[in-house]
């Protein structure tokens, strides 16, 4: 067992345990915080995959923005009586079963992919992945279009969210 | 021995399924969105793992992941705005109580 | 020329339609159209007659023309016209008599007189009250159905022309039947009188019996020879074939059977015994009708047909025997009845039957030309006599209206002394009567009757000769009886005293016909006649005889028939005058024997033997039983059954199955399923999501197994 594998295992356990707690804990605020933990773990994973930029972006965007947003909204929609009583539906076993089934299926599927046991190859020398990512995102030969569309999507989301959440001042 | 690709993929699958469980079984609408976030992250792990293990010179994997980030952010923003709006109207965030479009 | 012949029957037909459709309301217009049409046809007939007479050997070069009419498998039934010597002379007298009678009808139906006070269409006119110089008098009134009369007689004229001009049996039969129809319409002209209606039906039915047999004969002929055209039938080889062919009926040859069947048609149409019963009753019609249809033309058509078919009928000796027998028997039979009749028209009716018997007897003894001759002369003098009797009746009716005495204007015993009151009528009637009796030399009747006697005697048919001689004696006798009672002596009633001569439209035709009744005989004087023979050629014999394939031989002259005919004619006239100049009323008339007066009770015999059983069958069997019980019963049964079936369907199938089960049931099922299925729409998002993931998993599993496993 190499060091990488140990790091991977620990990170994996962290992620999964955090995720489980996200979906099972009755207190919503705790769930949001456990989400932060899970997201951290994912950032670490990105780092092990040598996608450095993505790791940083993960922390900044997901944790810094999205998770905070979640916390805000949880605060805004708190009611005293809300977090008493069950937080999962009464028929939680159906989704559990489904989840397990799908997991089993996916695992089977994954294991049947040819070359799934391959190990990582050395990055080509001279590859500046950030630069390459940046140029790929704005290059007309590459992914400028999805990039632009994503921008517009963000704009639309911004406008929509603001509009929907605006208080009607009556 | 390094980490085989399958480990990443199985991890992602597990995360995905946990997220799915959360979406389908939590009562609170915000908790549902938390589950959705987990699922999106699982997808991202998949994408980046594939990028790294197959052809790291080609940036399409990372680019895809970046786009997914953007989409996830947008979706969370709008979704939470909706939840706030619904909360203001109907004083509830429980998904089961938002059932006006029924028979 | 051939083309012109087609147009001859048309003017009266057009007149019929025009009067019926357009001019029914206008009396003067109607009679003008009718007379115009008759005049046109008369003109055309004269033209053709003159042309025909002018041709040499006309019999060999006749005018003929025909068109195909109805297809019958390989052959065609045809309509055609033909003018040969026989039809030329017949056309001559038909044209003259028709025109004369048309003109006479104007006066007969009192044209120019006022409308009657109580006259209704369908009854004879009763007279109108006219105020003249302060006092009222009853005058004859105009016939209400004036136009209708002229329409019908125009149609009749069309029928007669068609018959005379036809070149085949089919066209002849068409004309025959049209005349039968007109006879019915005109006998029943005054349809308000029950006696007229009954007489019309009787005439139609009786002639129908004859017509059916005639049609059978025509059909047989057509099937045996494939043709109905005279020129084709009378070819020697066709006639021989018909004579040689045998039929299972009475051992007759085909020619004989056909001839017999056709002759039965004549028995009906020309009122020979035993189908004579309709003619006396037909006197219910107006007198012009009696004159035209029942004296001059329609009954002559029967004889004309036999003369036409002579080459065929004369083949078989059996048929000829039947013909001769019927003819001579009828001649005597009718003459005996005529002596006991008191009605002026009935005497003439029986006289007609008798004279037709003469002609048919003549044909039965192969006297072709004699029969044709008598046909022509009889038409003239019988029409004259009938028109004269009509004139007498009119004069008497004038007297009746004038005096208010209600006597039968037609009964001869109410007349008398009319010679002074109605001179023109008297003299023309006398000429006609003398012609009928066969007064020597001066009258046409003498020449034609004499020729019949000569032929009968000369060919050795002594039985026929004797019977005809007896009939001729009786003919002269009753004719003189009639003239004596009507015109001579003193008036026996006040009505007769006040009788008056009739108008010119009635007397002029009398005069015209009288001329022919006298003059026409001189074209047929036999060559060997003592004294007069040879002065004028026997044109008639040559001309008409030319119709046959071979000119019939003129019979050798013999004194016996001549003496006989002179004797019976003069003797009968003298005895008649002698007996009846003293008779004042029917009680003194010794010949009023019930048997004769009641026409040998033939009407009663037919009534009980044939008519009443027929009525019984019609009423009880067919009407009550068959029609009501069987046919109506089955219809009602079907109706009831259908109703039952309908109800059963409705109540046991339609309502429970279709209405409730299918109709309402479907609705209820849909409603219930909808009710239960709507719970899927819970409105809860997670519910939907769980459902979709479940389905997704299932599909994924299926897909996996389908792709990899099976």
PDB file of N, CA, C and O in Angstrom, chain C residues 431-468:
ATOM      1  N   UNK C 431    -134.169   6.326 -99.474  1.00  0.00           N
ATOM      2  CA  UNK C 431    -133.115   5.825-100.358  1.00  0.00           C
ATOM      3  C   UNK C 431    -132.258   4.809 -99.631  1.00  0.00           C
ATOM      4  O   UNK C 431    -131.938   3.735-100.151  1.00  0.00           O
ATOM      5  N   UNK C 432    -131.906   5.153 -98.398  1.00  0.00           N
ATOM      6  CA  UNK C 432    -131.090   4.224 -97.621  1.00  0.00           C
ATOM      7  C   UNK C 432    -131.803   2.909 -97.378  1.00  0.00           C
ATOM      8  O   UNK C 432    -131.220   1.822 -97.533  1.00  0.00           O
ATOM      9  N   UNK C 433    -133.064   3.017 -97.024  1.00  0.00           N
ATOM     10  CA  UNK C 433    -133.814   1.807 -96.750  1.00  0.00           C
ATOM     11  C   UNK C 433    -133.960   0.942 -97.989  1.00  0.00           C
ATOM     12  O   UNK C 433    -133.858  -0.293 -97.925  1.00  0.00           O
ATOM     13  N   UNK C 434    -134.184   1.587 -99.125  1.00  0.00           N
ATOM     14  CA  UNK C 434    -134.301   0.810-100.355  1.00  0.00           C
ATOM     15  C   UNK C 434    -132.972   0.155-100.701  1.00  0.00           C
ATOM     16  O   UNK C 434    -132.930  -0.986-101.156  1.00  0.00           O
ATOM     17  N   UNK C 435    -131.898   0.875-100.457  1.00  0.00           N
ATOM     18  CA  UNK C 435    -130.586   0.290-100.730  1.00  0.00           C
ATOM     19  C   UNK C 435    -130.375  -0.916 -99.840  1.00  0.00           C
ATOM     20  O   UNK C 435    -129.872  -1.954-100.285  1.00  0.00           O
ATOM     21  N   UNK C 436    -130.760  -0.770 -98.579  1.00  0.00           N
ATOM     22  CA  UNK C 436    -130.608  -1.889 -97.649  1.00  0.00           C
ATOM     23  C   UNK C 436    -131.414  -3.088 -98.115  1.00  0.00           C
ATOM     24  O   UNK C 436    -130.965  -4.233 -98.051  1.00  0.00           O
ATOM     25  N   UNK C 437    -132.615  -2.827 -98.579  1.00  0.00           N
ATOM     26  CA  UNK C 437    -133.454  -3.943 -99.010  1.00  0.00           C
ATOM     27  C   UNK C 437    -132.973  -4.535-100.308  1.00  0.00           C
ATOM     28  O   UNK C 437    -133.324  -5.663-100.650  1.00  0.00           O
ATOM     29  N   UNK C 438    -132.229  -3.763-101.068  1.00  0.00           N
ATOM     30  CA  UNK C 438    -131.761  -4.295-102.348  1.00  0.00           C
ATOM     31  C   UNK C 438    -132.731  -3.986-103.460  1.00  0.00           C
ATOM     32  O   UNK C 438    -132.984  -4.825-104.318  1.00  0.00           O
ATOM     33  N   UNK C 439    -133.277  -2.780-103.459  1.00  0.00           N
ATOM     34  CA  UNK C 439    -134.205  -2.375-104.511  1.00  0.00           C
ATOM     35  C   UNK C 439    -133.470  -2.369-105.843  1.00  0.00           C
ATOM     36  O   UNK C 439    -132.385  -1.858-105.939  1.00  0.00           O
ATOM     37  N   UNK C 440    -134.046  -2.953-106.839  1.00  0.00           N
ATOM     38  CA  UNK C 440    -133.297  -3.227-108.066  1.00  0.00           C
ATOM     39  C   UNK C 440    -132.752  -1.997-108.752  1.00  0.00           C
ATOM     40  O   UNK C 440    -133.348  -0.928-108.727  1.00  0.00           O
ATOM     41  N   UNK C 441    -131.637  -2.152-109.343  1.00  0.00           N
ATOM     42  CA  UNK C 441    -130.953  -1.272-110.292  1.00  0.00           C
ATOM     43  C   UNK C 441    -130.592   0.078-109.702  1.00  0.00           C
ATOM     44  O   UNK C 441    -129.453   0.528-109.804  1.00  0.00           O
ATOM     45  N   UNK C 442    -131.587   0.742-109.061  1.00  0.00           N
ATOM     46  CA  UNK C 442    -131.339   2.122-108.666  1.00  0.00           C
ATOM     47  C   UNK C 442    -130.456   2.254-107.437  1.00  0.00           C
ATOM     48  O   UNK C 442    -129.874   3.295-107.206  1.00  0.00           O
ATOM     49  N   UNK C 443    -130.397   1.217-106.649  1.00  0.00           N
ATOM     50  CA  UNK C 443    -129.669   1.374-105.384  1.00  0.00           C
ATOM     51  C   UNK C 443    -128.418   0.511-105.386  1.00  0.00           C
ATOM     52  O   UNK C 443    -128.391  -0.557-105.992  1.00  0.00           O
ATOM     53  N   UNK C 444    -127.412   0.984-104.666  1.00  0.00           N
ATOM     54  CA  UNK C 444    -126.139   0.263-104.640  1.00  0.00           C
ATOM     55  C   UNK C 444    -126.286  -1.074-103.941  1.00  0.00           C
ATOM     56  O   UNK C 444    -125.623  -2.041-104.305  1.00  0.00           O
ATOM     57  N   UNK C 445    -127.198  -1.100-102.937  1.00  0.00           N
ATOM     58  CA  UNK C 445    -127.362  -2.342-102.185  1.00  0.00           C
ATOM     59  C   UNK C 445    -127.778  -3.498-103.064  1.00  0.00           C
ATOM     60  O   UNK C 445    -127.413  -4.645-102.830  1.00  0.00           O
ATOM     61  N   UNK C 446    -128.558  -3.185-104.087  1.00  0.00           N
ATOM     62  CA  UNK C 446    -129.014  -4.237-104.993  1.00  0.00           C
ATOM     63  C   UNK C 446    -127.823  -4.911-105.653  1.00  0.00           C
ATOM     64  O   UNK C 446    -127.720  -6.136-105.671  1.00  0.00           O
ATOM     65  N   UNK C 447    -126.922  -4.105-106.214  1.00  0.00           N
ATOM     66  CA  UNK C 447    -125.817  -4.678-106.958  1.00  0.00           C
ATOM     67  C   UNK C 447    -124.916  -5.531-106.080  1.00  0.00           C
ATOM     68  O   UNK C 447    -124.516  -6.640-106.462  1.00  0.00           O
ATOM     69  N   UNK C 448    -124.668  -5.049-104.891  1.00  0.00           N
ATOM     70  CA  UNK C 448    -123.740  -5.818-104.057  1.00  0.00           C
ATOM     71  C   UNK C 448    -124.414  -7.072-103.523  1.00  0.00           C
ATOM     72  O   UNK C 448    -123.831  -8.158-103.515  1.00  0.00           O
ATOM     73  N   UNK C 449    -125.691  -6.942-103.140  1.00  0.00           N
ATOM     74  CA  UNK C 449    -126.379  -8.119-102.608  1.00  0.00           C
ATOM     75  C   UNK C 449    -126.578  -9.156-103.702  1.00  0.00           C
ATOM     76  O   UNK C 449    -126.420 -10.350-103.482  1.00  0.00           O
ATOM     77  N   UNK C 450    -126.897  -8.649-104.875  1.00  0.00           N
ATOM     78  CA  UNK C 450    -127.104  -9.557-105.981  1.00  0.00           C
ATOM     79  C   UNK C 450    -125.844 -10.337-106.288  1.00  0.00           C
ATOM     80  O   UNK C 450    -125.889 -11.535-106.600  1.00  0.00           O
ATOM     81  N   UNK C 451    -124.725  -9.666-106.187  1.00  0.00           N
ATOM     82  CA  UNK C 451    -123.479 -10.362-106.488  1.00  0.00           C
ATOM     83  C   UNK C 451    -123.230 -11.467-105.467  1.00  0.00           C
ATOM     84  O   UNK C 451    -122.755 -12.541-105.804  1.00  0.00           O
ATOM     85  N   UNK C 452    -123.596 -11.187-104.221  1.00  0.00           N
ATOM     86  CA  UNK C 452    -123.416 -12.233-103.205  1.00  0.00           C
ATOM     87  C   UNK C 452    -124.280 -13.442-103.536  1.00  0.00           C
ATOM     88  O   UNK C 452    -123.836 -14.600-103.488  1.00  0.00           O
ATOM     89  N   UNK C 453    -125.526 -13.155-103.903  1.00  0.00           N
ATOM     90  CA  UNK C 453    -126.420 -14.266-104.251  1.00  0.00           C
ATOM     91  C   UNK C 453    -125.861 -15.050-105.410  1.00  0.00           C
ATOM     92  O   UNK C 453    -125.834 -16.288-105.402  1.00  0.00           O
ATOM     93  N   UNK C 454    -125.395 -14.315-106.419  1.00  0.00           N
ATOM     94  CA  UNK C 454    -124.899 -14.986-107.620  1.00  0.00           C
ATOM     95  C   UNK C 454    -123.718 -15.879-107.269  1.00  0.00           C
ATOM     96  O   UNK C 454    -123.638 -17.028-107.733  1.00  0.00           O
ATOM     97  N   UNK C 455    -122.817 -15.367-106.450  1.00  0.00           N
ATOM     98  CA  UNK C 455    -121.635 -16.160-106.101  1.00  0.00           C
ATOM     99  C   UNK C 455    -122.036 -17.385-105.290  1.00  0.00           C
ATOM    100  O   UNK C 455    -121.541 -18.488-105.527  1.00  0.00           O
ATOM    101  N   UNK C 456    -122.932 -17.149-104.311  1.00  0.00           N
ATOM    102  CA  UNK C 456    -123.308 -18.292-103.457  1.00  0.00           C
ATOM    103  C   UNK C 456    -123.956 -19.377-104.287  1.00  0.00           C
ATOM    104  O   UNK C 456    -123.674 -20.568-104.138  1.00  0.00           O
ATOM    105  N   UNK C 457    -124.857 -18.948-105.155  1.00  0.00           N
ATOM    106  CA  UNK C 457    -125.561 -19.935-105.977  1.00  0.00           C
ATOM    107  C   UNK C 457    -124.607 -20.560-106.979  1.00  0.00           C
ATOM    108  O   UNK C 457    -124.571 -21.779-107.147  1.00  0.00           O
ATOM    109  N   UNK C 458    -123.838 -19.676-107.630  1.00  0.00           N
ATOM    110  CA  UNK C 458    -122.997 -20.172-108.704  1.00  0.00           C
ATOM    111  C   UNK C 458    -121.909 -21.129-108.208  1.00  0.00           C
ATOM    112  O   UNK C 458    -121.487 -22.016-108.929  1.00  0.00           O
ATOM    113  N   UNK C 459    -121.476 -20.974-106.987  1.00  0.00           N
ATOM    114  CA  UNK C 459    -120.446 -21.883-106.500  1.00  0.00           C
ATOM    115  C   UNK C 459    -121.050 -23.107-105.841  1.00  0.00           C
ATOM    116  O   UNK C 459    -120.339 -23.916-105.276  1.00  0.00           O
ATOM    117  N   UNK C 460    -122.374 -23.193-105.871  1.00  0.00           N
ATOM    118  CA  UNK C 460    -123.027 -24.415-105.424  1.00  0.00           C
ATOM    119  C   UNK C 460    -123.341 -24.470-103.944  1.00  0.00           C
ATOM    120  O   UNK C 460    -123.692 -25.511-103.422  1.00  0.00           O
ATOM    121  N   UNK C 461    -123.219 -23.334-103.230  1.00  0.00           N
ATOM    122  CA  UNK C 461    -123.509 -23.387-101.792  1.00  0.00           C
ATOM    123  C   UNK C 461    -124.978 -23.063-101.585  1.00  0.00           C
ATOM    124  O   UNK C 461    -125.353 -21.953-101.196  1.00  0.00           O
ATOM    125  N   UNK C 462    -125.806 -24.026-101.837  1.00  0.00           N
ATOM    126  CA  UNK C 462    -127.229 -23.752-101.841  1.00  0.00           C
ATOM    127  C   UNK C 462    -127.784 -23.472-100.455  1.00  0.00           C
ATOM    128  O   UNK C 462    -128.709 -22.680-100.308  1.00  0.00           O
ATOM    129  N   UNK C 463    -127.219 -24.116 -99.436  1.00  0.00           N
ATOM    130  CA  UNK C 463    -127.727 -23.857 -98.078  1.00  0.00           C
ATOM    131  C   UNK C 463    -127.523 -22.396 -97.726  1.00  0.00           C
ATOM    132  O   UNK C 463    -128.451 -21.715 -97.251  1.00  0.00           O
ATOM    133  N   UNK C 464    -126.320 -21.915 -97.997  1.00  0.00           N
ATOM    134  CA  UNK C 464    -126.022 -20.508 -97.721  1.00  0.00           C
ATOM    135  C   UNK C 464    -126.949 -19.616 -98.520  1.00  0.00           C
ATOM    136  O   UNK C 464    -127.503 -18.631 -98.024  1.00  0.00           O
ATOM    137  N   UNK C 465    -127.151 -19.999 -99.782  1.00  0.00           N
ATOM    138  CA  UNK C 465    -127.975 -19.191-100.655  1.00  0.00           C
ATOM    139  C   UNK C 465    -129.385 -19.056-100.105  1.00  0.00           C
ATOM    140  O   UNK C 465    -129.942 -17.963-100.028  1.00  0.00           O
ATOM    141  N   UNK C 466    -129.942 -20.189 -99.667  1.00  0.00           N
ATOM    142  CA  UNK C 466    -131.319 -20.159 -99.184  1.00  0.00           C
ATOM    143  C   UNK C 466    -131.440 -19.319 -97.933  1.00  0.00           C
ATOM    144  O   UNK C 466    -132.349 -18.483 -97.808  1.00  0.00           O
ATOM    145  N   UNK C 467    -130.522 -19.536 -97.028  1.00  0.00           N
ATOM    146  CA  UNK C 467    -130.586 -18.786 -95.766  1.00  0.00           C
ATOM    147  C   UNK C 467    -130.465 -17.296 -96.029  1.00  0.00           C
ATOM    148  O   UNK C 467    -131.204 -16.477 -95.475  1.00  0.00           O
ATOM    149  N   UNK C 468    -129.542 -16.934 -96.911  1.00  0.00           N
ATOM    150  CA  UNK C 468    -129.363 -15.511 -97.198  1.00  0.00           C
ATOM    151  C   UNK C 468    -130.585 -14.933 -97.872  1.00  0.00           C
ATOM    152  O   UNK C 468    -130.964 -13.776 -97.627  1.00  0.00           O
TER     153      UNK C 468
END
